PDB file of C-alpha atoms and ligand atoms in Angstrom:
ATOM      1  CA  UNK C 236     210.746  80.388 118.089  1.00 97.00           C
ATOM      2  CA  UNK C 237     207.509  79.794 120.066  1.00 98.00           C
ATOM      3  CA  UNK C 238     207.673  78.369 123.572  1.00 98.00           C
ATOM      4  CA  UNK C 239     204.851  76.885 125.424  1.00 98.00           C
ATOM      5  CA  UNK C 240     204.912  76.149 129.141  1.00 98.00           C
ATOM      6  CA  UNK C 241     203.595  72.771 130.497  1.00 98.00           C
ATOM      7  CA  UNK C 242     204.702  73.418 134.084  1.00 98.00           C
ATOM      8  CA  UNK C 243     207.762  72.751 136.136  1.00 98.00           C
ATOM      9  CA  UNK C 244     210.649  72.355 133.600  1.00 99.00           C
ATOM     10  CA  UNK C 245     208.547  71.231 130.697  1.00 99.00           C
ATOM     11  CA  UNK C 246     208.423  73.533 127.649  1.00 99.00           C
ATOM     12  CA  UNK C 247     207.625  72.912 123.958  1.00 98.00           C
ATOM     13  CA  UNK C 248     209.983  74.753 121.604  1.00 98.00           C
ATOM     14  CA  UNK C 249     208.510  75.135 118.101  1.00 98.00           C
ATOM     15  CA  UNK C 250     209.631  76.636 114.831  1.00 98.00           C
ATOM     16  CA  UNK C 251     208.182  75.765 111.492  1.00 96.00           C
ATOM     17  CA  UNK C 252     207.719  71.976 111.499  1.00 95.00           C
ATOM     18  CA  UNK C 253     210.124  71.478 114.413  1.00 97.00           C
ATOM     19  CA  UNK C 254     208.819  70.753 117.870  1.00 98.00           C
ATOM     20  CA  UNK C 255     211.222  69.800 120.749  1.00 98.00           C
ATOM     21  CA  UNK C 256     209.870  69.145 124.209  1.00 98.00           C
ATOM     22  CA  UNK C 257     212.010  69.464 127.411  1.00 99.00           C
ATOM     23  CA  UNK C 258     211.707  67.440 130.628  1.00 99.00           C
ATOM     24  CA  UNK C 259     208.046  65.997 130.451  1.00 98.00           C
ATOM     25  CA  UNK C 260     206.500  65.988 133.838  1.00 98.00           C
ATOM     26  CA  UNK C 261     202.844  66.827 133.463  1.00 98.00           C
ATOM     27  CA  UNK C 262     200.473  64.081 134.793  1.00 98.00           C
ATOM     28  CA  UNK C 263     202.166  64.103 138.186  1.00 98.00           C
ATOM     29  CA  UNK C 264     202.025  67.899 138.465  1.00 98.00           C
ATOM     30  CA  UNK C 265     198.663  69.000 139.975  1.00 97.00           C
ATOM     31  CA  UNK C 266     199.272  72.582 138.715  1.00 98.00           C
ATOM     32  CA  UNK C 267     199.289  71.184 135.078  1.00 98.00           C
ATOM     33  CA  UNK C 268     196.091  69.051 135.264  1.00 98.00           C
ATOM     34  CA  UNK C 269     194.453  71.184 132.495  1.00 98.00           C
ATOM     35  CA  UNK C 270     197.204  70.244 130.071  1.00 98.00           C
ATOM     36  CA  UNK C 271     196.131  67.678 127.364  1.00 97.00           C
ATOM     37  CA  UNK C 272     199.090  65.330 127.282  1.00 98.00           C
ATOM     38  CA  UNK C 273     197.718  63.375 124.339  1.00 97.00           C
ATOM     39  CA  UNK C 274     197.821  66.442 122.124  1.00 97.00           C
ATOM     40  CA  UNK C 275     201.656  67.014 122.649  1.00 98.00           C
ATOM     41  CA  UNK C 276     203.469  65.522 119.641  1.00 97.00           C
ATOM     42  CA  UNK C 277     207.151  66.644 119.458  1.00 98.00           C
ATOM     43  CA  UNK C 278     209.648  64.984 117.231  1.00 98.00           C
ATOM     44  CA  UNK C 279     212.382  65.222 119.885  1.00 98.00           C
ATOM     45  CA  UNK C 280     212.306  65.119 123.711  1.00 98.00           C
ATOM     46  CA  UNK C 281     215.192  66.469 125.715  1.00 98.00           C
ATOM     47  CA  UNK C 282     215.493  65.037 129.179  1.00 98.00           C
ATOM     48  CA  UNK C 283     218.093  66.742 131.406  1.00 99.00           C
ATOM     49  CA  UNK C 284     218.452  64.075 134.055  1.00 98.00           C
ATOM     50  CA  UNK C 285     216.818  60.996 135.534  1.00 98.00           C
ATOM     51  CA  UNK C 286     214.795  62.382 138.312  1.00 98.00           C
ATOM     52  CA  UNK C 287     211.024  61.643 137.944  1.00 98.00           C
ATOM     53  CA  UNK C 288     210.037  65.301 137.920  1.00 98.00           C
ATOM     54  CA  UNK C 289     211.869  65.518 134.609  1.00 98.00           C
ATOM     55  CA  UNK C 290     210.953  62.279 132.746  1.00 98.00           C
ATOM     56  CA  UNK C 291     207.817  60.854 134.301  1.00 98.00           C
ATOM     57  CA  UNK C 292     205.815  61.301 131.055  1.00 98.00           C
ATOM     58  CA  UNK C 293     208.790  60.936 128.618  1.00 98.00           C
ATOM     59  CA  UNK C 294     207.933  57.385 127.585  1.00 98.00           C
ATOM     60  CA  UNK C 295     204.233  58.003 127.047  1.00 98.00           C
ATOM     61  CA  UNK C 296     204.837  61.078 124.944  1.00 98.00           C
ATOM     62  CA  UNK C 297     207.706  59.621 123.037  1.00 98.00           C
ATOM     63  CA  UNK C 298     205.565  56.539 122.063  1.00 98.00           C
ATOM     64  CA  UNK C 299     202.463  58.523 121.100  1.00 98.00           C
ATOM     65  CA  UNK C 300     204.430  60.999 118.937  1.00 98.00           C
ATOM     66  CA  UNK C 301     207.095  58.575 117.700  1.00 98.00           C
ATOM     67  CA  UNK C 302     209.633  61.065 119.144  1.00 98.00           C
ATOM     68  CA  UNK C 303     213.334  60.392 119.921  1.00 98.00           C
ATOM     69  CA  UNK C 304     214.514  61.049 123.512  1.00 98.00           C
ATOM     70  CA  UNK C 305     217.973  62.808 123.725  1.00 98.00           C
ATOM     71  CA  UNK C 306     219.507  62.412 127.193  1.00 98.00           C
ATOM     72  CA  UNK C 307     222.485  61.311 129.199  1.00 98.00           C
ATOM     73  CA  UNK C 308     223.832  57.886 128.035  1.00 98.00           C
ATOM     74  CA  UNK C 309     222.525  56.148 131.164  1.00 98.00           C
ATOM     75  CA  UNK C 310     219.037  57.725 131.016  1.00 98.00           C
ATOM     76  CA  UNK C 311     218.839  56.906 127.368  1.00 98.00           C
ATOM     77  CA  UNK C 312     219.699  53.264 128.003  1.00 98.00           C
ATOM     78  CA  UNK C 313     217.052  53.078 130.693  1.00 98.00           C
ATOM     79  CA  UNK C 314     214.367  54.499 128.466  1.00 98.00           C
ATOM     80  CA  UNK C 315     215.662  52.489 125.500  1.00 98.00           C
ATOM     81  CA  UNK C 316     214.891  49.312 127.448  1.00 98.00           C
ATOM     82  CA  UNK C 317     211.306  50.403 127.503  1.00 98.00           C
ATOM     83  CA  UNK C 318     210.771  50.566 123.697  1.00 98.00           C
ATOM     84  CA  UNK C 319     211.647  54.279 123.546  1.00 98.00           C
ATOM     85  CA  UNK C 320     213.792  55.541 120.665  1.00 98.00           C
ATOM     86  CA  UNK C 321     216.733  57.281 122.317  1.00 98.00           C
ATOM     87  CA  UNK C 322     220.051  58.927 121.579  1.00 98.00           C
ATOM     88  CA  UNK C 323     222.460  58.714 124.463  1.00 98.00           C
ATOM     89  CA  UNK C 324     224.840  61.619 124.818  1.00 98.00           C
ATOM     90  CA  UNK C 325     226.827  63.538 127.552  1.00 98.00           C
ATOM     91  CA  UNK C 326     228.113  66.969 128.234  1.00 98.00           C
ATOM     92  CA  UNK C 327     229.870  68.511 125.257  1.00 98.00           C
ATOM     93  CA  UNK C 328     227.880  66.314 122.725  1.00 98.00           C
ATOM     94  CA  UNK C 329     225.997  67.875 119.905  1.00 98.00           C
ATOM     95  CA  UNK C 330     223.130  66.558 117.819  1.00 98.00           C
ATOM     96  CA  UNK C 331     222.358  68.256 114.573  1.00 96.00           C
ATOM     97  CA  UNK C 332     218.724  67.994 113.267  1.00 91.00           C
ATOM     98  CA  UNK C 333     217.869  69.553 109.922  1.00 89.00           C
ATOM     99  CA  UNK C 334     216.886  73.014 111.248  1.00 94.00           C
ATOM    100  CA  UNK C 335     217.619  72.534 114.996  1.00 97.00           C
ATOM    101  CA  UNK C 336     220.626  71.635 117.151  1.00 98.00           C
ATOM    102  CA  UNK C 337     220.980  70.445 120.638  1.00 98.00           C
ATOM    103  CA  UNK C 338     224.234  70.646 122.639  1.00 98.00           C
ATOM    104  CA  UNK C 339     224.482  69.212 126.022  1.00 98.00           C
ATOM    105  CA  UNK C 340     226.309  71.199 128.765  1.00 98.00           C
ATOM    106  CA  UNK C 341     227.270  70.371 132.307  1.00 98.00           C
ATOM    107  CA  UNK C 342     224.936  71.019 135.263  1.00 98.00           C
ATOM    108  CA  UNK C 343     225.677  70.830 138.963  1.00 98.00           C
ATOM    109  CA  UNK C 344     223.051  68.370 140.212  1.00 98.00           C
ATOM    110  CA  UNK C 345     222.488  64.660 140.837  1.00 98.00           C
ATOM    111  CA  UNK C 346     220.881  62.067 138.595  1.00 98.00           C
ATOM    112  CA  UNK C 347     219.219  58.699 139.362  1.00 98.00           C
ATOM    113  CA  UNK C 348     216.271  57.055 137.606  1.00 98.00           C
ATOM    114  CA  UNK C 349     212.949  56.517 139.531  1.00 98.00           C
ATOM    115  CA  UNK C 350     213.895  52.747 140.205  1.00 98.00           C
ATOM    116  CA  UNK C 351     217.356  53.727 141.704  1.00 97.00           C
ATOM    117  CA  UNK C 352     219.347  53.029 138.583  1.00 98.00           C
ATOM    118  CA  UNK C 353     222.346  55.217 138.132  1.00 98.00           C
ATOM    119  CA  UNK C 354     221.565  58.139 135.851  1.00 98.00           C
ATOM    120  CA  UNK C 355     224.923  59.453 134.868  1.00 98.00           C
ATOM    121  CA  UNK C 356     225.575  63.205 134.971  1.00 98.00           C
ATOM    122  CA  UNK C 357     222.780  65.746 135.140  1.00 98.00           C
ATOM    123  CA  UNK C 358     222.884  67.913 132.124  1.00 98.00           C
ATOM    124  CA  UNK C 359     221.871  71.338 130.770  1.00 98.00           C
ATOM    125  CA  UNK C 360     221.476  72.041 127.038  1.00 98.00           C
ATOM    126  CA  UNK C 361     221.757  74.644 124.427  1.00 98.00           C
ATOM    127  CA  UNK C 362     218.860  74.385 122.002  1.00 98.00           C
ATOM    128  CA  UNK C 363     218.936  76.238 118.666  1.00 98.00           C
ATOM    129  CA  UNK C 364     215.986  76.509 116.270  1.00 98.00           C
ATOM    130  CA  UNK C 365     216.761  78.473 113.198  1.00 94.00           C
ATOM    131  CA  UNK C 366     219.132  81.214 114.232  1.00 94.00           C
ATOM    132  CA  UNK C 367     217.856  81.548 117.888  1.00 98.00           C
ATOM    133  CA  UNK C 368     219.516  79.718 120.864  1.00 98.00           C
ATOM    134  CA  UNK C 369     217.884  79.038 124.248  1.00 98.00           C
ATOM    135  CA  UNK C 370     219.997  77.833 127.217  1.00 99.00           C
ATOM    136  CA  UNK C 371     217.906  75.270 129.061  1.00 99.00           C
ATOM    137  CA  UNK C 372     219.819  74.899 132.297  1.00 99.00           C
ATOM    138  CA  UNK C 373     218.123  71.853 133.670  1.00 98.00           C
ATOM    139  CA  UNK C 374     218.369  71.394 137.386  1.00 98.00           C
ATOM    140  CA  UNK C 375     221.506  73.160 138.545  1.00 98.00           C
ATOM    141  CA  UNK C 376     223.251  75.445 140.949  1.00 98.00           C
ATOM    142  CA  UNK C 377     225.099  78.368 139.509  1.00 98.00           C
ATOM    143  CA  UNK C 378     228.650  77.631 138.318  1.00 98.00           C
ATOM    144  CA  UNK C 379     231.456  79.692 136.876  1.00 98.00           C
ATOM    145  CA  UNK C 380     231.653  77.881 133.587  1.00 98.00           C
ATOM    146  CA  UNK C 381     228.226  79.328 132.766  1.00 98.00           C
ATOM    147  CA  UNK C 382     230.206  82.248 131.479  1.00 98.00           C
ATOM    148  CA  UNK C 383     232.364  80.033 129.232  1.00 98.00           C
ATOM    149  CA  UNK C 384     229.334  78.144 127.783  1.00 98.00           C
ATOM    150  CA  UNK C 385     227.446  81.388 127.208  1.00 98.00           C
ATOM    151  CA  UNK C 386     230.546  82.713 125.374  1.00 98.00           C
ATOM    152  CA  UNK C 387     230.596  79.564 123.175  1.00 98.00           C
ATOM    153  CA  UNK C 388     227.103  79.121 122.310  1.00 98.00           C
ATOM    154  CA  UNK C 389     225.816  82.752 122.598  1.00 98.00           C
ATOM    155  CA  UNK C 390     222.308  82.070 123.872  1.00 98.00           C
ATOM    156  CA  UNK C 391     219.626  84.746 123.160  1.00 98.00           C
ATOM    157  CA  UNK C 392     217.838  83.898 126.375  1.00 98.00           C
ATOM    158  CA  UNK C 393     217.757  81.205 129.018  1.00 98.00           C
ATOM    159  CA  UNK C 394     215.431  79.000 130.941  1.00 98.00           C
ATOM    160  CA  UNK C 395     216.740  78.857 134.499  1.00 99.00           C
ATOM    161  CA  UNK C 396     215.536  77.064 137.652  1.00 99.00           C
ATOM    162  CA  UNK C 397     214.564  79.540 140.385  1.00 98.00           C
ATOM    163  CA  UNK C 398     212.828  77.428 143.008  1.00 98.00           C
ATOM    164  CA  UNK C 399     215.706  77.095 145.409  1.00 98.00           C
ATOM    165  CA  UNK C 400     216.135  73.864 147.710  1.00 98.00           C
ATOM    166  CA  UNK C 401     216.815  71.385 144.797  1.00 98.00           C
ATOM    167  CA  UNK C 402     218.420  73.973 142.478  1.00 98.00           C
ATOM    168  CA  UNK C 403     219.654  77.643 142.652  1.00 98.00           C
ATOM    169  CA  UNK C 404     217.059  80.122 143.775  1.00 98.00           C
ATOM    170  CA  UNK C 405     216.105  83.398 142.028  1.00 98.00           C
ATOM    171  CA  UNK C 406     218.937  85.523 143.492  1.00 98.00           C
ATOM    172  CA  UNK C 407     221.615  83.068 142.237  1.00 98.00           C
ATOM    173  CA  UNK C 408     219.710  82.717 138.956  1.00 98.00           C
ATOM    174  CA  UNK C 409     219.705  86.355 138.484  1.00 98.00           C
ATOM    175  CA  UNK C 410     223.457  86.562 139.020  1.00 98.00           C
ATOM    176  CA  UNK C 411     223.876  83.641 136.532  1.00 98.00           C
ATOM    177  CA  UNK C 412     221.962  85.599 133.965  1.00 98.00           C
ATOM    178  CA  UNK C 413     224.181  88.597 134.537  1.00 98.00           C
ATOM    179  CA  UNK C 414     227.245  86.513 134.341  1.00 98.00           C
ATOM    180  CA  UNK C 415     226.045  85.205 131.003  1.00 98.00           C
ATOM    181  CA  UNK C 416     225.250  88.694 129.661  1.00 98.00           C
ATOM    182  CA  UNK C 417     221.478  87.709 129.192  1.00 98.00           C
ATOM    183  CA  UNK C 418     218.612  90.189 129.290  1.00 98.00           C
ATOM    184  CA  UNK C 419     215.738  87.735 129.375  1.00 98.00           C
ATOM    185  CA  UNK C 420     215.155  84.693 131.523  1.00 98.00           C
ATOM    186  CA  UNK C 421     212.177  82.283 131.643  1.00 98.00           C
ATOM    187  CA  UNK C 422     211.828  80.891 135.145  1.00 98.00           C
ATOM    188  CA  UNK C 423     211.302  77.157 135.831  1.00 99.00           C
ATOM    189  CA  UNK C 424     211.261  74.476 138.551  1.00 99.00           C
ATOM    190  CA  UNK C 425     209.269  76.622 141.074  1.00 98.00           C
ATOM    191  CA  UNK C 426     205.731  76.338 142.819  1.00 98.00           C
ATOM    192  CA  UNK C 427     205.310  72.670 141.698  1.00 98.00           C
ATOM    193  CA  UNK C 428     205.932  71.386 145.261  1.00 97.00           C
ATOM    194  CA  UNK C 429     205.672  72.967 148.686  1.00 98.00           C
ATOM    195  CA  UNK C 430     209.514  73.166 149.246  1.00 98.00           C
ATOM    196  CA  UNK C 431     209.932  75.181 145.984  1.00 98.00           C
ATOM    197  CA  UNK C 432     207.034  77.518 146.256  1.00 98.00           C
ATOM    198  CA  UNK C 433     208.333  81.076 145.733  1.00 98.00           C
ATOM    199  CA  UNK C 434     207.414  84.703 146.139  1.00 98.00           C
ATOM    200  CA  UNK C 435     207.039  85.533 142.459  1.00 98.00           C
ATOM    201  CA  UNK C 436     207.385  89.370 142.992  1.00 98.00           C
ATOM    202  CA  UNK C 437     210.526  88.956 145.122  1.00 98.00           C
ATOM    203  CA  UNK C 438     211.952  86.595 142.350  1.00 98.00           C
ATOM    204  CA  UNK C 439     211.286  89.273 139.721  1.00 98.00           C
ATOM    205  CA  UNK C 440     212.860  91.855 141.865  1.00 98.00           C
ATOM    206  CA  UNK C 441     216.146  89.908 142.117  1.00 98.00           C
ATOM    207  CA  UNK C 442     216.327  89.905 138.321  1.00 98.00           C
ATOM    208  CA  UNK C 443     215.229  93.580 137.919  1.00 98.00           C
ATOM    209  CA  UNK C 444     217.958  94.664 140.223  1.00 97.00           C
ATOM    210  CA  UNK C 445     220.423  93.138 137.680  1.00 95.00           C
ATOM    211  CA  UNK C 446     218.617  94.672 134.674  1.00 97.00           C
ATOM    212  CA  UNK C 447     217.277  91.267 133.566  1.00 98.00           C
ATOM    213  CA  UNK C 448     213.702  90.512 132.781  1.00 98.00           C
ATOM    214  CA  UNK C 449     212.245  87.382 134.560  1.00 98.00           C
ATOM    215  CA  UNK C 450     209.349  85.916 132.552  1.00 98.00           C
ATOM    216  CA  UNK C 451     207.019  83.551 134.614  1.00 98.00           C
ATOM    217  CA  UNK C 452     204.681  81.916 132.138  1.00 98.00           C
ATOM    218  CA  UNK C 453     201.343  80.619 133.181  1.00 98.00           C
ATOM    219  CA  UNK C 454     200.921  76.842 132.495  1.00 98.00           C
ATOM    220  CA  UNK C 455     199.566  76.503 128.984  1.00 98.00           C
ATOM    221  CA  UNK C 456     200.796  79.921 128.003  1.00 98.00           C
ATOM    222  CA  UNK C 457     203.057  80.560 124.919  1.00 98.00           C
ATOM    223  CA  UNK C 458     205.510  83.293 124.173  1.00 98.00           C
ATOM    224  CA  UNK C 459     207.300  84.111 120.950  1.00 97.00           C
ATOM    225  CA  UNK C 460     210.914  85.060 120.591  1.00 93.00           C
TER     226      UNK C 460
HETATM  227 NI1   NI J  26     216.452  66.829 139.744  1.00 93.37          NI
HETATM  228 MN1   MN J  27     213.964  68.591 139.484  1.00 93.37          MN
END
């Protein structure tokens, strides 16, 4: 699959005709000002939880692309009341597309919508395109059941938050990768705001010590797996 980074926790996962976008937060991200939001046309959008830095552009992109948003039941209801096509789910739930599959997993984080509406549980996701599976952890701390869900879904690589303060930082993320037996991690949820500005070389060294490669994509950059 091909993965393109749009900043923070927003990635486009593509394979053949399938295109799935995660946690759209672009216009509010000054680091992502060069991204052309109007050109992003996924068929599905995965929203891990209700915080604005994960769904601020979900409605606009869903409407322009006629995409369906997959999220927690509460977040789906909130977007659904704003003319967005949604599928409300929860941890453990799976959605099977024709050539892709999404399974929601637990995450240790909070979730409320920008207007204060209760957002249900924050979620992570296992996203499979063809025979490759990516673990998109969402916003989360490390937790022991990462080992269990890695054993169940056998991800080939993971997208893990590394910015600290609101999620785990790079040292814990490196330990999480080791726990899951992963060799490759794409970092997310760092540098967007002052509290989560990181030392990228230090973050990479935390992973290297564990024998894991940490990939930090430039905004707009793509990588093929
Ligand atoms: Ni959050
Ligand atoms: Mn966040």
